[in-house]
Structure formats: structure tokens, C-alpha cells
Amino acid sequence: MSAGTWWLLAAVVLGIAELLIPGVFLVFLALAAAITGVATLVLSDLPIAAQLGSFAVWSAVTVLIGRRWYRDYPVETSDPLLNDRAARLVGQIVTVTTAIEDGHGRVRIGDGEWPATGPALPVGAHARVVSLSGGVAAVEPVTG
């Protein structure tokens, strides 16, 4: 089997790995391997150092093109806050567990208690999370 065929086989393996492993990185290496494979088939006397250099250069080029592509055409998602747990808590109704006095207290969010800031609220009152910063929830009273 020729070196070009090995590079093309590597491209197929990388492409399959891309399908099996979450992420979008291996597809760029697969493209680089495919380009190197075609170049090696056309230039059959290409030394192994040049083949590896070609793969390295084309890997960098395809990764840079991919990064630019994803920057210019971001992937739409149905849940943009999927990886931002703090942002997901904004708007939640929570219960005050330690009275908020002088702007500080504690609230129950989910199964845990968080330090909170906000207007004076008694224990048991309901509040809405308006922001989270440094592990402290800013809350406002729930009216109505």
C-alpha cells in the first residue's frame, strides 16, 4: 500500500472518530490527512518529512479556517444557556432561608443555600433571582 493510501485511510479513520467523539476538531485533521494523501499520491517521491510537514501545515490551516467559520456562522442552539449554570438561575423564584437584613441574607436555590443580597425580606419570603456574581445571588421581592 502506498503512503498516499495510508494518508487517505488516516483521513477516513479521523472522519469516523469525529462522528463517534463529540466535538468538531478531528474533521479538520481528517481534511489535512486527505489533502496530504492526495498530494502524496500525485507526488509519489514525497519524503516522509515533507508528508508530515504537509500534514502539520494543512492541519493548522484547516483548524484556522474552521475557527473562522464557526465565529462567522455560529451554531444555533435551542438552549443557549446550556453551559452557563449561573445564567440559568436568573429569574428563578427562591425562598429566603436567612432573613435579608442590611442587604445580606441567604436563599434556597434548588437543593442548596446561597448568600444573597437585596432588600429586607423575612425568612420564608419568596424572591426572584435578578443576577449572580461571585456565588452571591442578588434578589428582589416577588410581588403579587
PDB file of N, CA and C in Angstrom, residues 20-86:
ATOM      1  N   LEU A  20     -17.872   9.722  16.085  1.00  0.00           N
ATOM      2  CA  LEU A  20     -18.066   8.992  17.336  1.00  0.00           C
ATOM      3  C   LEU A  20     -17.771   9.832  18.570  1.00  0.00           C
ATOM      4  N   ILE A  21     -16.874  10.797  18.441  1.00  0.00           N
ATOM      5  CA  ILE A  21     -16.444  11.614  19.576  1.00  0.00           C
ATOM      6  C   ILE A  21     -17.061  12.998  19.425  1.00  0.00           C
ATOM      7  N   PRO A  22     -17.767  13.491  20.454  1.00  0.00           N
ATOM      8  CA  PRO A  22     -18.346  14.832  20.344  1.00  0.00           C
ATOM      9  C   PRO A  22     -17.263  15.892  20.126  1.00  0.00           C
ATOM     10  N   GLY A  23     -17.584  16.866  19.323  1.00  0.00           N
ATOM     11  CA  GLY A  23     -16.628  17.936  19.060  1.00  0.00           C
ATOM     12  C   GLY A  23     -16.503  18.163  17.567  1.00  0.00           C
ATOM     13  N   VAL A  24     -15.723  19.132  17.208  1.00  0.00           N
ATOM     14  CA  VAL A  24     -15.583  19.474  15.795  1.00  0.00           C
ATOM     15  C   VAL A  24     -14.126  19.651  15.425  1.00  0.00           C
ATOM     16  N   PHE A  25     -13.225  18.950  16.081  1.00  0.00           N
ATOM     17  CA  PHE A  25     -11.812  19.155  15.863  1.00  0.00           C
ATOM     18  C   PHE A  25     -11.212  18.138  14.896  1.00  0.00           C
ATOM     19  N   LEU A  26     -11.575  16.881  15.026  1.00  0.00           N
ATOM     20  CA  LEU A  26     -10.945  15.834  14.222  1.00  0.00           C
ATOM     21  C   LEU A  26     -11.269  15.958  12.741  1.00  0.00           C
ATOM     22  N   VAL A  27     -12.369  16.584  12.408  1.00  0.00           N
ATOM     23  CA  VAL A  27     -12.700  16.747  10.993  1.00  0.00           C
ATOM     24  C   VAL A  27     -11.644  17.587  10.284  1.00  0.00           C
ATOM     25  N   PHE A  28     -11.069  18.530  10.989  1.00  0.00           N
ATOM     26  CA  PHE A  28     -10.029  19.366  10.376  1.00  0.00           C
ATOM     27  C   PHE A  28      -8.754  18.562  10.142  1.00  0.00           C
ATOM     28  N   LEU A  29      -8.433  17.675  11.082  1.00  0.00           N
ATOM     29  CA  LEU A  29      -7.273  16.804  10.896  1.00  0.00           C
ATOM     30  C   LEU A  29      -7.542  15.806   9.771  1.00  0.00           C
ATOM     31  N   ALA A  30      -8.777  15.348   9.656  1.00  0.00           N
ATOM     32  CA  ALA A  30      -9.133  14.436   8.563  1.00  0.00           C
ATOM     33  C   ALA A  30      -8.950  15.125   7.216  1.00  0.00           C
ATOM     34  N   LEU A  31      -9.354  16.381   7.124  1.00  0.00           N
ATOM     35  CA  LEU A  31      -9.157  17.131   5.880  1.00  0.00           C
ATOM     36  C   LEU A  31      -7.675  17.278   5.565  1.00  0.00           C
ATOM     37  N   ALA A  32      -6.881  17.573   6.589  1.00  0.00           N
ATOM     38  CA  ALA A  32      -5.438  17.720   6.388  1.00  0.00           C
ATOM     39  C   ALA A  32      -4.829  16.392   5.931  1.00  0.00           C
ATOM     40  N   ALA A  33      -5.260  15.299   6.517  1.00  0.00           N
ATOM     41  CA  ALA A  33      -4.747  13.982   6.114  1.00  0.00           C
ATOM     42  C   ALA A  33      -5.168  13.665   4.679  1.00  0.00           C
ATOM     43  N   ALA A  34      -6.391  14.019   4.304  1.00  0.00           N
ATOM     44  CA  ALA A  34      -6.853  13.773   2.942  1.00  0.00           C
ATOM     45  C   ALA A  34      -6.049  14.589   1.931  1.00  0.00           C
ATOM     46  N   ILE A  35      -5.809  15.848   2.241  1.00  0.00           N
ATOM     47  CA  ILE A  35      -5.008  16.697   1.339  1.00  0.00           C
ATOM     48  C   ILE A  35      -3.595  16.131   1.210  1.00  0.00           C
ATOM     49  N   THR A  36      -3.029  15.731   2.336  1.00  0.00           N
ATOM     50  CA  THR A  36      -1.683  15.145   2.309  1.00  0.00           C
ATOM     51  C   THR A  36      -1.693  13.831   1.529  1.00  0.00           C
ATOM     52  N   GLY A  37      -2.729  13.047   1.673  1.00  0.00           N
ATOM     53  CA  GLY A  37      -2.839  11.789   0.937  1.00  0.00           C
ATOM     54  C   GLY A  37      -2.894  12.006  -0.561  1.00  0.00           C
ATOM     55  N   VAL A  38      -3.704  12.961  -0.995  1.00  0.00           N
ATOM     56  CA  VAL A  38      -3.792  13.263  -2.429  1.00  0.00           C
ATOM     57  C   VAL A  38      -2.454  13.786  -2.939  1.00  0.00           C
ATOM     58  N   ALA A  39      -1.834  14.665  -2.165  1.00  0.00           N
ATOM     59  CA  ALA A  39      -0.524  15.200  -2.568  1.00  0.00           C
ATOM     60  C   ALA A  39       0.506  14.081  -2.661  1.00  0.00           C
ATOM     61  N   THR A  40       0.449  13.148  -1.750  1.00  0.00           N
ATOM     62  CA  THR A  40       1.408  12.039  -1.748  1.00  0.00           C
ATOM     63  C   THR A  40       1.142  11.078  -2.913  1.00  0.00           C
ATOM     64  N   LEU A  41      -0.125  10.932  -3.283  1.00  0.00           N
ATOM     65  CA  LEU A  41      -0.429  10.092  -4.449  1.00  0.00           C
ATOM     66  C   LEU A  41       0.086  10.746  -5.731  1.00  0.00           C
ATOM     67  N   VAL A  42      -0.081  12.068  -5.818  1.00  0.00           N
ATOM     68  CA  VAL A  42       0.369  12.795  -7.017  1.00  0.00           C
ATOM     69  C   VAL A  42       1.890  12.868  -7.060  1.00  0.00           C
ATOM     70  N   LEU A  43       2.489  13.165  -5.923  1.00  0.00           N
ATOM     71  CA  LEU A  43       3.954  13.275  -5.822  1.00  0.00           C
ATOM     72  C   LEU A  43       4.466  12.049  -5.069  1.00  0.00           C
ATOM     73  N   SER A  44       4.577  10.947  -5.752  1.00  0.00           N
ATOM     74  CA  SER A  44       4.878   9.678  -5.084  1.00  0.00           C
ATOM     75  C   SER A  44       6.259   9.641  -4.434  1.00  0.00           C
ATOM     76  N   ASP A  45       7.163  10.516  -4.836  1.00  0.00           N
ATOM     77  CA  ASP A  45       8.506  10.536  -4.242  1.00  0.00           C
ATOM     78  C   ASP A  45       8.605  11.502  -3.065  1.00  0.00           C
ATOM     79  N   LEU A  46       7.496  11.959  -2.562  1.00  0.00           N
ATOM     80  CA  LEU A  46       7.499  12.919  -1.458  1.00  0.00           C
ATOM     81  C   LEU A  46       8.053  12.242  -0.198  1.00  0.00           C
ATOM     82  N   PRO A  47       9.144  12.770   0.347  1.00  0.00           N
ATOM     83  CA  PRO A  47       9.725  12.147   1.547  1.00  0.00           C
ATOM     84  C   PRO A  47       8.780  12.240   2.747  1.00  0.00           C
ATOM     85  N   ILE A  48       8.991  11.345   3.696  1.00  0.00           N
ATOM     86  CA  ILE A  48       8.107  11.297   4.871  1.00  0.00           C
ATOM     87  C   ILE A  48       8.136  12.613   5.643  1.00  0.00           C
ATOM     88  N   ALA A  49       9.293  13.271   5.711  1.00  0.00           N
ATOM     89  CA  ALA A  49       9.365  14.557   6.419  1.00  0.00           C
ATOM     90  C   ALA A  49       8.467  15.591   5.741  1.00  0.00           C
ATOM     91  N   ALA A  50       8.456  15.597   4.416  1.00  0.00           N
ATOM     92  CA  ALA A  50       7.586  16.534   3.697  1.00  0.00           C
ATOM     93  C   ALA A  50       6.115  16.177   3.901  1.00  0.00           C
ATOM     94  N   GLN A  51       5.817  14.885   3.961  1.00  0.00           N
ATOM     95  CA  GLN A  51       4.441  14.454   4.205  1.00  0.00           C
ATOM     96  C   GLN A  51       3.978  14.929   5.587  1.00  0.00           C
ATOM     97  N   LEU A  52       4.835  14.717   6.578  1.00  0.00           N
ATOM     98  CA  LEU A  52       4.478  15.155   7.935  1.00  0.00           C
ATOM     99  C   LEU A  52       4.376  16.675   8.004  1.00  0.00           C
ATOM    100  N   GLY A  53       5.266  17.357   7.304  1.00  0.00           N
ATOM    101  CA  GLY A  53       5.190  18.819   7.266  1.00  0.00           C
ATOM    102  C   GLY A  53       3.909  19.283   6.603  1.00  0.00           C
ATOM    103  N   SER A  54       3.541  18.616   5.505  1.00  0.00           N
ATOM    104  CA  SER A  54       2.287  18.939   4.818  1.00  0.00           C
ATOM    105  C   SER A  54       1.096  18.735   5.745  1.00  0.00           C
ATOM    106  N   PHE A  55       1.108  17.620   6.450  1.00  0.00           N
ATOM    107  CA  PHE A  55       0.000  17.343   7.380  1.00  0.00           C
ATOM    108  C   PHE A  55      -0.068  18.417   8.469  1.00  0.00           C
ATOM    109  N   ALA A  56       1.077  18.803   9.007  1.00  0.00           N
ATOM    110  CA  ALA A  56       1.096  19.822  10.068  1.00  0.00           C
ATOM    111  C   ALA A  56       0.576  21.164   9.546  1.00  0.00           C
ATOM    112  N   VAL A  57       1.071  21.550   8.371  1.00  0.00           N
ATOM    113  CA  VAL A  57       0.657  22.845   7.815  1.00  0.00           C
ATOM    114  C   VAL A  57      -0.831  22.830   7.479  1.00  0.00           C
ATOM    115  N   TRP A  58      -1.270  21.768   6.812  1.00  0.00           N
ATOM    116  CA  TRP A  58      -2.687  21.713   6.451  1.00  0.00           C
ATOM    117  C   TRP A  58      -3.584  21.573   7.679  1.00  0.00           C
ATOM    118  N   SER A  59      -3.085  20.928   8.726  1.00  0.00           N
ATOM    119  CA  SER A  59      -3.860  20.857   9.975  1.00  0.00           C
ATOM    120  C   SER A  59      -4.065  22.257  10.533  1.00  0.00           C
ATOM    121  N   ALA A  60      -2.993  23.032  10.586  1.00  0.00           N
ATOM    122  CA  ALA A  60      -3.109  24.404  11.102  1.00  0.00           C
ATOM    123  C   ALA A  60      -4.047  25.235  10.230  1.00  0.00           C
ATOM    124  N   VAL A  61      -3.903  25.095   8.922  1.00  0.00           N
ATOM    125  CA  VAL A  61      -4.748  25.883   8.003  1.00  0.00           C
ATOM    126  C   VAL A  61      -6.219  25.504   8.159  1.00  0.00           C
ATOM    127  N   THR A  62      -6.525  24.213   8.200  1.00  0.00           N
ATOM    128  CA  THR A  62      -7.931  23.803   8.297  1.00  0.00           C
ATOM    129  C   THR A  62      -8.523  24.175   9.653  1.00  0.00           C
ATOM    130  N   VAL A  63      -7.717  24.075  10.719  1.00  0.00           N
ATOM    131  CA  VAL A  63      -8.228  24.472  12.041  1.00  0.00           C
ATOM    132  C   VAL A  63      -8.514  25.976  12.053  1.00  0.00           C
ATOM    133  N   LEU A  64      -7.635  26.780  11.482  1.00  0.00           N
ATOM    134  CA  LEU A  64      -7.874  28.231  11.442  1.00  0.00           C
ATOM    135  C   LEU A  64      -9.099  28.568  10.600  1.00  0.00           C
ATOM    136  N   ILE A  65      -9.255  27.896   9.481  1.00  0.00           N
ATOM    137  CA  ILE A  65     -10.450  28.116   8.659  1.00  0.00           C
ATOM    138  C   ILE A  65     -11.703  27.705   9.434  1.00  0.00           C
ATOM    139  N   GLY A  66     -11.624  26.576  10.124  1.00  0.00           N
ATOM    140  CA  GLY A  66     -12.762  26.118  10.919  1.00  0.00           C
ATOM    141  C   GLY A  66     -13.122  27.094  12.028  1.00  0.00           C
ATOM    142  N   ARG A  67     -12.103  27.598  12.713  1.00  0.00           N
ATOM    143  CA  ARG A  67     -12.373  28.573  13.780  1.00  0.00           C
ATOM    144  C   ARG A  67     -13.053  29.814  13.220  1.00  0.00           C
ATOM    145  N   ARG A  68     -12.572  30.288  12.096  1.00  0.00           N
ATOM    146  CA  ARG A  68     -13.182  31.472  11.484  1.00  0.00           C
ATOM    147  C   ARG A  68     -14.613  31.168  11.041  1.00  0.00           C
ATOM    148  N   TRP A  69     -14.811  29.985  10.483  1.00  0.00           N
ATOM    149  CA  TRP A  69     -16.146  29.584  10.034  1.00  0.00           C
ATOM    150  C   TRP A  69     -17.132  29.601  11.203  1.00  0.00           C
ATOM    151  N   TYR A  70     -16.739  28.967  12.318  1.00  0.00           N
ATOM    152  CA  TYR A  70     -17.651  28.906  13.462  1.00  0.00           C
ATOM    153  C   TYR A  70     -17.822  30.269  14.118  1.00  0.00           C
ATOM    154  N   ARG A  71     -16.848  31.151  13.999  1.00  0.00           N
ATOM    155  CA  ARG A  71     -17.001  32.507  14.518  1.00  0.00           C
ATOM    156  C   ARG A  71     -17.993  33.293  13.656  1.00  0.00           C
ATOM    157  N   ASP A  72     -17.871  33.153  12.332  1.00  0.00           N
ATOM    158  CA  ASP A  72     -18.743  33.902  11.429  1.00  0.00           C
ATOM    159  C   ASP A  72     -20.137  33.295  11.305  1.00  0.00           C
ATOM    160  N   TYR A  73     -20.238  31.990  11.473  1.00  0.00           N
ATOM    161  CA  TYR A  73     -21.530  31.289  11.347  1.00  0.00           C
ATOM    162  C   TYR A  73     -21.754  30.438  12.592  1.00  0.00           C
ATOM    163  N   PRO A  74     -22.080  31.063  13.720  1.00  0.00           N
ATOM    164  CA  PRO A  74     -22.245  30.281  14.958  1.00  0.00           C
ATOM    165  C   PRO A  74     -23.414  29.303  14.836  1.00  0.00           C
ATOM    166  N   VAL A  75     -23.265  28.205  15.531  1.00  0.00           N
ATOM    167  CA  VAL A  75     -24.274  27.161  15.505  1.00  0.00           C
ATOM    168  C   VAL A  75     -25.447  27.597  16.377  1.00  0.00           C
ATOM    169  N   GLU A  76     -26.639  27.575  15.805  1.00  0.00           N
ATOM    170  CA  GLU A  76     -27.845  27.915  16.554  1.00  0.00           C
ATOM    171  C   GLU A  76     -28.132  26.789  17.536  1.00  0.00           C
ATOM    172  N   THR A  77     -28.613  27.165  18.715  1.00  0.00           N
ATOM    173  CA  THR A  77     -28.953  26.166  19.713  1.00  0.00           C
ATOM    174  C   THR A  77     -30.318  26.481  20.295  1.00  0.00           C
ATOM    175  N   SER A  78     -31.003  25.435  20.690  1.00  0.00           N
ATOM    176  CA  SER A  78     -32.310  25.635  21.314  1.00  0.00           C
ATOM    177  C   SER A  78     -32.165  26.015  22.783  1.00  0.00           C
ATOM    178  N   ASP A  79     -30.962  25.840  23.352  1.00  0.00           N
ATOM    179  CA  ASP A  79     -30.729  26.174  24.750  1.00  0.00           C
ATOM    180  C   ASP A  79     -29.415  26.935  24.868  1.00  0.00           C
ATOM    181  N   PRO A  80     -29.417  28.238  24.618  1.00  0.00           N
ATOM    182  CA  PRO A  80     -28.165  28.995  24.638  1.00  0.00           C
ATOM    183  C   PRO A  80     -27.515  29.075  26.019  1.00  0.00           C
ATOM    184  N   LEU A  81     -28.244  28.787  27.080  1.00  0.00           N
ATOM    185  CA  LEU A  81     -27.685  28.854  28.432  1.00  0.00           C
ATOM    186  C   LEU A  81     -27.259  27.487  28.942  1.00  0.00           C
ATOM    187  N   LEU A  82     -27.131  26.517  28.061  1.00  0.00           N
ATOM    188  CA  LEU A  82     -26.835  25.144  28.456  1.00  0.00           C
ATOM    189  C   LEU A  82     -25.594  25.059  29.337  1.00  0.00           C
ATOM    190  N   ASN A  83     -24.547  25.757  29.009  1.00  0.00           N
ATOM    191  CA  ASN A  83     -23.296  25.672  29.757  1.00  0.00           C
ATOM    192  C   ASN A  83     -23.066  26.850  30.685  1.00  0.00           C
ATOM    193  N   ASP A  84     -24.078  27.658  30.921  1.00  0.00           N
ATOM    194  CA  ASP A  84     -23.966  28.802  31.821  1.00  0.00           C
ATOM    195  C   ASP A  84     -24.972  28.611  32.949  1.00  0.00           C
ATOM    196  N   ARG A  85     -24.551  27.836  33.949  1.00  0.00           N
ATOM    197  CA  ARG A  85     -25.474  27.470  35.024  1.00  0.00           C
ATOM    198  C   ARG A  85     -25.944  28.684  35.810  1.00  0.00           C
ATOM    199  N   ALA A  86     -25.086  29.656  36.014  1.00  0.00           N
ATOM    200  CA  ALA A  86     -25.486  30.835  36.779  1.00  0.00           C
ATOM    201  C   ALA A  86     -26.581  31.604  36.039  1.00  0.00           C
TER     202      ALA A  86
END
